[in-house]
Amino acid sequence: MTEHEDNNAEPAAETHSEDVQAGPTHSGFVALIGATNAGKSTLLNRLVGAKVSIVSHKVQTTRAIVRGIAIHDNAQIVFMDTPGIFKPRRRLDRAMVTSAWGGAKDADLILLLVDSERGIRGDAETILEGLKDVQQPKILVLNKIDRVRPEDLLKLAARANETVAFEQTFMVSATTGSGCDDLMNFLAKRLPEGPWYYPEDQISDLPMRQLAAEITREKLFLRLHQELPYASHVETEKWEEKKDGSVRIEQVIYVERDSQKKIALGKNGEAIKAISTASRKELSEILEQTVHLFLFVKVRENWGDDPERFREMGLEFPRS
Ligand SMILES: Nc1nc2c(ncn2[C@@H]2O[C@H](COP(=O)(O)OP(=O)(O)OP(=O)(O)O)[C@@H](O)[C@H]2O)c(=O)[nH]1
Ligand SMILES: [Mg+2]
């Protein structure tokens, strides 16, 4: 951090406070990587100050890179939320993990997020090892500090820093916001000087149609269990702005088998109704307009091997 401290070395006597604020802009891409469920999407939303990426208690919620844009002091920080890294089995898994590492390699800075309650084992350990070969500056972020004792945090920080040369270690709680200001202050200074990449009021690069599909997928992850969330995929098919200021949105939930369709619909359509209500409510809040949401469940065997679905999600289609 020391090489950046001279940014403050302005000739104070001649500088008005507005001039200091107007100083050089900083900008850059910051990848959030980590094991699945570490809290990457929760932290992204916290740092951006808006819901940009969906969150659930289940693993493998995020499937493709989602950019969330924050402005802090003179810096525009473009966070890249990535899918959690885990041992892939299906084609979709492989695409998700490739996308996560790709995100890291495209970033100016990498934040490794660790669930401090879970510690460094399994996937987190594999990622730590993998980070040794990544060139960019790396920052360690221990998340979920609301769930652990301080002495355990210190042990965890020491253990991670033994393996990878992290520039800094931060301890945060994405849900309470604790430690997040320090992290933002650091990032704003640490990113290189340069013009902003996005207009000032833009908070995400995800088109509304896709965010809307993601919101429905989140409700589905929260409501349905076992293999179903992983066997399903949501697409927005129709988006019609009405004269009365409301919007009609039609979405399709793709599942792989007829038996899954039955579960997604639920007894007397209860499951789909609950998903639809929850999604519509949140979409109305985000869009600030009345939303008429229509969900259809369709069986599409092997959607997980269909290149078109991957393109739709913003993922590369793995050849094998
Ligand atoms: N107690 C606590 N829970 C947290 C914190 N951050 C995230 N969580 C919870 O951890 C779970 C996973 O959060 P996500 O943000 O979806 O995790 P992720 O790393 O994006 O997961 P994937 O997209 O599946 O890789 C959710 O239930 C969050 O509410 C935190 O700081 N404290
Ligand atoms: Mg996520």
Tab-separated table of C-alpha atoms and ligand atoms in Angstrom:
chain	number	residue	atom	x	y	z
A	1	MET	CA	0.000	0.000	0.000
A	2	THR	CA	2.919	2.320	0.670
A	3	GLU	CA	3.532	3.186	-2.964
A	4	HIS	CA	0.066	4.696	-3.072
A	5	GLU	CA	0.312	6.851	-0.021
A	6	ASP	CA	2.005	9.614	-1.954
A	7	ASN	CA	-1.374	10.234	-3.638
A	8	ASN	CA	-2.142	12.328	-0.602
A	9	ALA	CA	1.031	14.364	-0.923
A	10	GLU	CA	-0.768	17.389	-2.388
A	11	PRO	CA	0.526	20.871	-1.611
A	12	ALA	CA	-2.093	21.418	1.073
A	13	ALA	CA	-1.693	25.176	1.357
A	14	GLU	CA	-2.719	25.853	-2.235
A	15	THR	CA	-5.454	23.260	-2.536
A	16	HIS	CA	-9.123	23.872	-1.867
A	17	SER	CA	-11.080	20.935	-0.571
A	18	GLU	CA	-13.080	20.692	-3.839
A	19	ASP	CA	-9.830	20.371	-5.743
A	20	VAL	CA	-8.718	17.464	-3.583
A	21	GLN	CA	-12.015	15.715	-4.214
A	22	ALA	CA	-11.774	16.371	-7.917
A	23	GLY	CA	-8.256	14.833	-7.999
A	24	PRO	CA	-7.349	11.993	-10.340
A	25	THR	CA	-9.945	9.298	-10.820
A	26	HIS	CA	-9.159	5.665	-10.142
A	27	SER	CA	-10.822	2.669	-11.710
A	28	GLY	CA	-10.409	-1.025	-12.188
A	29	PHE	CA	-11.785	-4.520	-12.058
A	30	VAL	CA	-11.847	-6.480	-8.835
A	31	ALA	CA	-12.682	-10.193	-8.978
A	32	LEU	CA	-14.391	-11.835	-6.020
A	33	ILE	CA	-13.406	-15.454	-6.019
A	34	GLY	CA	-13.803	-18.227	-3.512
A	35	ALA	CA	-15.453	-21.497	-2.679
A	36	THR	CA	-19.155	-21.756	-3.301
A	37	ASN	CA	-21.232	-20.269	-0.469
A	38	ALA	CA	-18.379	-18.085	0.852
A	39	GLY	CA	-20.652	-15.041	0.524
A	40	LYS	CA	-19.250	-13.487	-2.665
A	41	SER	CA	-22.613	-12.364	-4.017
A	42	THR	CA	-23.732	-11.062	-0.622
A	43	LEU	CA	-20.542	-9.012	-0.402
A	44	LEU	CA	-20.939	-7.741	-3.954
A	45	ASN	CA	-24.443	-6.499	-3.181
A	46	ARG	CA	-23.246	-4.919	0.052
A	47	LEU	CA	-20.358	-3.081	-1.627
A	48	VAL	CA	-22.467	-1.925	-4.569
A	49	GLY	CA	-25.335	-1.006	-2.256
A	50	ALA	CA	-27.986	-2.732	-4.365
A	51	LYS	CA	-29.125	-6.198	-5.308
A	52	VAL	CA	-27.085	-7.064	-8.354
A	53	SER	CA	-26.326	-10.728	-7.824
A	54	ILE	CA	-28.586	-13.375	-6.370
A	55	VAL	CA	-27.903	-15.067	-3.044
A	56	SER	CA	-28.999	-18.292	-1.440
A	57	HIS	CA	-27.935	-20.580	1.362
A	58	LYS	CA	-27.437	-23.318	-1.226
A	59	VAL	CA	-24.155	-23.973	-2.991
A	60	GLN	CA	-23.523	-23.018	-6.619
A	61	THR	CA	-26.003	-20.188	-6.745
A	62	THR	CA	-24.042	-17.881	-9.068
A	63	ARG	CA	-23.539	-19.396	-12.506
A	64	ALA	CA	-21.792	-16.718	-14.545
A	65	ILE	CA	-19.826	-13.544	-13.908
A	66	VAL	CA	-21.936	-10.649	-12.725
A	67	ARG	CA	-20.434	-7.181	-12.662
A	68	GLY	CA	-21.468	-4.774	-9.953
A	69	ILE	CA	-20.209	-1.217	-10.069
A	70	ALA	CA	-19.491	0.928	-7.017
A	71	ILE	CA	-18.200	4.456	-6.661
A	72	HIS	CA	-16.098	5.250	-3.644
A	73	ASP	CA	-14.235	8.548	-3.273
A	74	ASN	CA	-12.714	9.144	-6.699
A	75	ALA	CA	-12.718	5.523	-7.713
A	76	GLN	CA	-15.077	3.474	-9.803
A	77	ILE	CA	-14.683	-0.097	-8.670
A	78	VAL	CA	-16.040	-2.767	-10.969
A	79	PHE	CA	-16.563	-5.906	-8.926
A	80	MET	CA	-16.828	-9.200	-10.730
A	81	ASP	CA	-18.836	-11.743	-8.819
A	82	THR	CA	-17.837	-15.189	-9.998
A	83	PRO	CA	-19.351	-18.641	-9.603
A	84	GLY	CA	-17.951	-20.489	-6.599
A	85	ILE	CA	-15.047	-22.762	-7.408
A	86	PHE	CA	-15.650	-26.421	-6.680
A	87	LYS	CA	-14.848	-29.826	-8.107
A	88	PRO	CA	-16.862	-29.863	-11.325
A	89	ARG	CA	-18.846	-32.861	-12.497
A	90	ARG	CA	-21.331	-31.732	-15.137
A	91	ARG	CA	-20.681	-29.640	-18.213
A	92	LEU	CA	-22.370	-26.674	-16.537
A	93	ASP	CA	-20.088	-27.084	-13.503
A	94	ARG	CA	-17.008	-27.014	-15.707
A	95	ALA	CA	-18.201	-23.888	-17.483
A	96	MET	CA	-18.878	-22.202	-14.124
A	97	VAL	CA	-15.438	-22.990	-12.730
A	98	THR	CA	-13.689	-21.943	-15.962
A	99	SER	CA	-15.634	-18.692	-15.874
A	100	ALA	CA	-14.557	-18.046	-12.273
A	101	TRP	CA	-10.848	-18.497	-12.976
A	102	GLY	CA	-11.243	-16.500	-16.205
A	103	GLY	CA	-12.750	-13.655	-14.160
A	104	ALA	CA	-9.752	-13.722	-11.842
A	105	LYS	CA	-7.349	-13.526	-14.744
A	106	ASP	CA	-9.163	-10.533	-16.254
A	107	ALA	CA	-9.079	-8.507	-13.035
A	108	ASP	CA	-6.714	-5.814	-11.790
A	109	LEU	CA	-7.063	-7.161	-8.285
A	110	ILE	CA	-8.272	-10.429	-6.855
A	111	LEU	CA	-10.184	-10.716	-3.615
A	112	LEU	CA	-10.165	-14.225	-2.238
A	113	LEU	CA	-13.223	-14.620	-0.085
A	114	VAL	CA	-13.075	-17.234	2.651
A	115	ASP	CA	-15.988	-18.321	4.806
A	116	SER	CA	-14.228	-18.009	8.156
A	117	GLU	CA	-16.662	-20.297	9.878
A	118	ARG	CA	-15.886	-23.055	7.401
A	119	GLY	CA	-12.178	-22.302	7.265
A	120	ILE	CA	-9.679	-23.372	4.655
A	121	ARG	CA	-10.365	-26.909	3.595
A	122	GLY	CA	-11.686	-28.715	0.575
A	123	ASP	CA	-12.449	-26.280	-2.241
A	124	ALA	CA	-11.046	-23.279	-0.343
A	125	GLU	CA	-7.741	-25.114	-0.029
A	126	THR	CA	-7.668	-25.989	-3.731
A	127	ILE	CA	-8.347	-22.348	-4.643
A	128	LEU	CA	-5.604	-21.123	-2.355
A	129	GLU	CA	-3.176	-23.474	-4.094
A	130	GLY	CA	-4.469	-22.384	-7.511
A	131	LEU	CA	-3.920	-18.727	-6.635
A	132	LYS	CA	-0.188	-19.292	-6.358
A	133	ASP	CA	-0.049	-19.374	-10.165
A	134	VAL	CA	-2.110	-16.225	-10.660
A	135	GLN	CA	-0.101	-13.071	-11.305
A	136	GLN	CA	-2.411	-10.277	-10.158
A	137	PRO	CA	-2.212	-8.697	-6.709
A	138	LYS	CA	-4.287	-10.666	-4.247
A	139	ILE	CA	-6.212	-9.569	-1.186
A	140	LEU	CA	-7.546	-11.922	1.454
A	141	VAL	CA	-11.052	-11.256	2.730
A	142	LEU	CA	-12.228	-13.338	5.646
A	143	ASN	CA	-16.015	-13.183	5.556
A	144	LYS	CA	-18.752	-14.125	8.037
A	145	ILE	CA	-16.770	-12.768	10.990
A	146	ASP	CA	-20.088	-12.447	12.807
A	147	ARG	CA	-19.894	-16.228	13.192
A	148	VAL	CA	-16.403	-16.795	14.613
A	149	ARG	CA	-14.118	-15.880	17.484
A	150	PRO	CA	-11.396	-13.266	16.818
A	151	GLU	CA	-8.579	-15.649	17.772
A	152	ASP	CA	-9.761	-18.132	15.156
A	153	LEU	CA	-9.724	-15.374	12.556
A	154	LEU	CA	-6.110	-14.586	13.278
A	155	LYS	CA	-5.156	-18.229	12.893
A	156	LEU	CA	-7.006	-18.411	9.611
A	157	ALA	CA	-5.342	-15.255	8.311
A	158	ALA	CA	-1.908	-16.582	9.232
A	159	ARG	CA	-2.577	-19.921	7.590
A	160	ALA	CA	-3.746	-18.350	4.296
A	161	ASN	CA	-0.846	-15.894	4.226
A	162	GLU	CA	1.613	-18.771	4.588
A	163	THR	CA	0.471	-20.182	1.254
A	164	VAL	CA	-0.135	-17.052	-0.829
A	165	ALA	CA	1.512	-13.641	-0.629
A	166	PHE	CA	-1.585	-11.529	0.020
A	167	GLU	CA	-1.046	-7.773	-0.028
A	168	GLN	CA	-3.585	-7.209	2.692
A	169	THR	CA	-6.017	-9.108	4.834
A	170	PHE	CA	-9.492	-7.812	5.645
A	171	MET	CA	-12.026	-9.265	8.026
A	172	VAL	CA	-15.621	-8.517	7.142
A	173	SER	CA	-19.196	-9.540	7.511
A	174	ALA	CA	-21.093	-9.125	4.272
A	175	THR	CA	-24.389	-9.421	6.113
A	176	THR	CA	-23.737	-6.851	8.867
A	177	GLY	CA	-21.404	-4.644	6.812
A	178	SER	CA	-18.684	-4.796	9.451
A	179	GLY	CA	-15.225	-4.109	7.976
A	180	CYS	CA	-16.630	-3.229	4.552
A	181	ASP	CA	-15.731	0.476	4.728
A	182	ASP	CA	-12.078	-0.316	5.368
A	183	LEU	CA	-12.072	-2.634	2.397
A	184	MET	CA	-13.654	-0.004	0.144
A	185	ASN	CA	-11.227	2.697	1.306
A	186	PHE	CA	-8.342	0.423	0.495
A	187	LEU	CA	-9.640	-0.597	-2.935
A	188	ALA	CA	-10.422	2.968	-3.972
A	189	LYS	CA	-6.803	3.957	-3.376
A	190	ARG	CA	-5.244	0.747	-4.582
A	191	LEU	CA	-6.805	0.673	-8.047
A	192	PRO	CA	-4.778	2.414	-10.734
A	193	GLU	CA	-5.457	5.960	-11.817
A	194	GLY	CA	-7.607	6.054	-14.887
A	195	PRO	CA	-10.946	7.084	-16.334
A	196	TRP	CA	-14.135	5.385	-15.201
A	197	TYR	CA	-15.374	2.553	-17.369
A	198	TYR	CA	-19.107	3.021	-16.878
A	199	PRO	CA	-21.522	5.936	-16.562
A	200	GLU	CA	-21.763	7.187	-13.000
A	201	ASP	CA	-25.280	5.874	-12.368
A	202	GLN	CA	-24.743	2.365	-13.724
A	203	ILE	CA	-24.577	-0.322	-11.041
A	204	SER	CA	-24.510	-3.490	-13.123
A	205	ASP	CA	-23.860	-4.701	-16.648
A	206	LEU	CA	-26.590	-7.307	-16.459
A	207	PRO	CA	-29.514	-6.533	-18.777
A	208	MET	CA	-32.831	-6.216	-16.906
A	209	ARG	CA	-34.271	-9.282	-18.656
A	210	GLN	CA	-31.426	-11.357	-17.317
A	211	LEU	CA	-31.533	-9.888	-13.828
A	212	ALA	CA	-35.263	-10.661	-13.786
A	213	ALA	CA	-34.530	-14.278	-14.716
A	214	GLU	CA	-31.918	-14.417	-11.974
A	215	ILE	CA	-34.362	-13.089	-9.370
A	216	THR	CA	-36.788	-15.875	-10.262
A	217	ARG	CA	-33.963	-18.409	-10.121
A	218	GLU	CA	-33.107	-17.153	-6.634
A	219	LYS	CA	-36.680	-17.738	-5.444
A	220	LEU	CA	-36.539	-21.174	-6.998
A	221	PHE	CA	-33.279	-21.925	-5.153
A	222	LEU	CA	-34.895	-20.799	-1.914
A	223	ARG	CA	-38.089	-22.772	-2.424
A	224	LEU	CA	-37.065	-26.022	-4.131
A	225	HIS	CA	-34.652	-28.595	-2.830
A	226	GLN	CA	-32.321	-31.462	-3.628
A	227	GLU	CA	-31.382	-31.700	-7.273
A	228	LEU	CA	-34.093	-29.424	-8.592
A	229	PRO	CA	-32.339	-26.060	-8.352
A	230	TYR	CA	-29.368	-27.557	-10.184
A	231	ALA	CA	-31.545	-29.130	-12.848
A	232	SER	CA	-33.296	-25.878	-13.641
A	233	HIS	CA	-32.587	-22.783	-15.633
A	234	VAL	CA	-34.681	-19.626	-16.063
A	235	GLU	CA	-35.014	-17.421	-19.141
A	236	THR	CA	-37.043	-14.271	-19.709
A	237	GLU	CA	-38.962	-14.768	-22.947
A	238	LYS	CA	-41.128	-11.679	-23.134
A	239	TRP	CA	-41.000	-8.186	-21.693
A	240	GLU	CA	-43.871	-5.912	-22.530
A	241	GLU	CA	-44.213	-2.385	-21.162
A	242	LYS	CA	-47.906	-1.519	-20.820
A	243	LYS	CA	-49.543	1.858	-21.390
A	244	ASP	CA	-50.680	1.967	-17.749
A	245	GLY	CA	-47.033	1.919	-16.596
A	246	SER	CA	-46.983	-1.741	-15.637
A	247	VAL	CA	-44.871	-4.425	-17.249
A	248	ARG	CA	-45.757	-7.944	-18.336
A	249	ILE	CA	-42.896	-10.390	-17.980
A	250	GLU	CA	-43.013	-13.979	-19.184
A	251	GLN	CA	-40.374	-16.413	-18.072
A	252	VAL	CA	-39.695	-20.078	-18.667
A	253	ILE	CA	-38.240	-22.390	-16.069
A	254	TYR	CA	-36.484	-25.220	-17.852
A	255	VAL	CA	-36.138	-28.532	-16.076
A	256	GLU	CA	-34.721	-31.824	-17.310
A	257	ARG	CA	-37.485	-34.289	-16.616
A	258	ASP	CA	-41.232	-34.565	-16.291
A	259	SER	CA	-40.913	-35.616	-12.647
A	260	GLN	CA	-39.041	-32.370	-11.964
A	261	LYS	CA	-41.747	-30.355	-13.664
A	262	LYS	CA	-44.281	-31.838	-11.253
A	263	ILE	CA	-42.153	-30.807	-8.286
A	264	ALA	CA	-41.564	-27.315	-9.679
A	265	LEU	CA	-45.311	-26.844	-10.071
A	266	GLY	CA	-46.074	-28.382	-6.678
A	267	LYS	CA	-49.376	-29.693	-5.401
A	268	ASN	CA	-52.152	-27.599	-6.948
A	269	GLY	CA	-49.466	-25.328	-8.365
A	270	GLU	CA	-48.459	-24.170	-4.902
A	271	ALA	CA	-44.712	-24.176	-5.501
A	272	ILE	CA	-44.779	-22.209	-8.725
A	273	LYS	CA	-47.283	-19.796	-7.211
A	274	ALA	CA	-45.006	-19.103	-4.256
A	275	ILE	CA	-41.968	-18.645	-6.507
A	276	SER	CA	-43.914	-16.341	-8.774
A	277	THR	CA	-45.274	-14.216	-5.918
A	278	ALA	CA	-41.851	-13.799	-4.314
A	279	SER	CA	-40.182	-12.959	-7.610
A	280	ARG	CA	-42.909	-10.539	-8.701
A	281	LYS	CA	-42.708	-8.716	-5.383
A	282	GLU	CA	-38.978	-8.202	-5.639
A	283	LEU	CA	-39.108	-7.283	-9.331
A	284	SER	CA	-41.751	-4.635	-8.605
A	285	GLU	CA	-39.432	-3.131	-5.989
A	286	ILE	CA	-36.412	-3.145	-8.288
A	287	LEU	CA	-38.282	-1.819	-11.319
A	288	GLU	CA	-40.486	0.513	-9.289
A	289	GLN	CA	-43.491	-0.444	-11.353
A	290	THR	CA	-46.298	-2.961	-11.224
A	291	VAL	CA	-45.141	-6.310	-12.557
A	292	HIS	CA	-47.365	-8.994	-14.052
A	293	LEU	CA	-45.215	-12.097	-13.979
A	294	PHE	CA	-46.083	-15.285	-15.859
A	295	LEU	CA	-43.985	-18.375	-15.228
A	296	PHE	CA	-44.055	-21.476	-17.412
A	297	VAL	CA	-42.301	-24.727	-16.598
A	298	LYS	CA	-40.970	-26.640	-19.579
A	299	VAL	CA	-39.147	-29.918	-19.800
A	300	ARG	CA	-36.058	-29.678	-21.904
A	301	GLU	CA	-33.960	-32.778	-21.547
A	302	ASN	CA	-30.269	-32.061	-21.690
A	303	TRP	CA	-30.556	-28.287	-21.478
A	304	GLY	CA	-27.286	-28.703	-19.595
A	305	ASP	CA	-25.651	-29.834	-22.832
A	306	ASP	CA	-27.203	-27.215	-25.096
A	307	PRO	CA	-24.718	-24.518	-26.245
A	308	GLU	CA	-27.546	-21.994	-26.662
A	309	ARG	CA	-28.419	-22.145	-22.945
A	310	PHE	CA	-24.779	-21.503	-22.039
A	311	ARG	CA	-24.648	-18.505	-24.365
A	312	GLU	CA	-27.816	-17.180	-22.768
A	313	MET	CA	-26.145	-17.459	-19.335
A	314	GLY	CA	-22.966	-15.768	-20.529
A	315	LEU	CA	-20.866	-18.918	-20.228
A	316	GLU	CA	-18.425	-20.519	-22.647
A	317	PHE	CA	-19.659	-23.898	-23.824
A	318	PRO	CA	-17.115	-26.549	-22.832
A	319	ARG	CA	-16.436	-28.873	-25.789
A	320	SER	CA	-16.517	-31.966	-23.613
B	1	LIG	N1	-23.570	-15.093	8.925
B	1	LIG	C1	-23.209	-14.654	7.716
B	1	LIG	N2	-23.740	-15.221	6.618
B	1	LIG	C2	-23.327	-14.755	5.411
B	1	LIG	C3	-22.380	-13.700	5.273
B	1	LIG	N3	-22.179	-13.491	3.958
B	1	LIG	C4	-22.975	-14.353	3.300
B	1	LIG	N4	-23.670	-15.126	4.162
B	1	LIG	C5	-24.640	-16.186	3.834
B	1	LIG	O1	-23.949	-17.213	3.133
B	1	LIG	C6	-24.820	-17.839	2.179
B	1	LIG	C7	-24.162	-17.842	0.807
B	1	LIG	O2	-24.078	-16.517	0.335
B	1	LIG	P1	-23.826	-16.174	-1.213
B	1	LIG	O3	-23.545	-14.720	-1.271
B	1	LIG	O4	-24.895	-16.738	-2.069
B	1	LIG	O5	-22.467	-16.995	-1.450
B	1	LIG	P2	-21.626	-17.128	-2.804
B	1	LIG	O6	-20.190	-17.184	-2.398
B	1	LIG	O7	-22.009	-16.081	-3.769
B	1	LIG	O8	-22.095	-18.572	-3.303
B	1	LIG	P3	-22.096	-19.198	-4.813
B	1	LIG	O9	-22.704	-18.204	-5.742
B	1	LIG	O10	-22.941	-20.417	-4.644
B	1	LIG	O11	-20.676	-19.509	-5.120
B	1	LIG	C8	-26.120	-17.054	2.223
B	1	LIG	O12	-27.042	-17.773	3.030
B	1	LIG	C9	-25.725	-15.733	2.873
B	1	LIG	O13	-26.788	-15.119	3.562
B	1	LIG	C10	-21.843	-13.122	6.482
B	1	LIG	O14	-21.020	-12.215	6.481
B	1	LIG	N5	-22.303	-13.649	7.650
B	2	MG	MG	-22.804	-16.224	-5.622
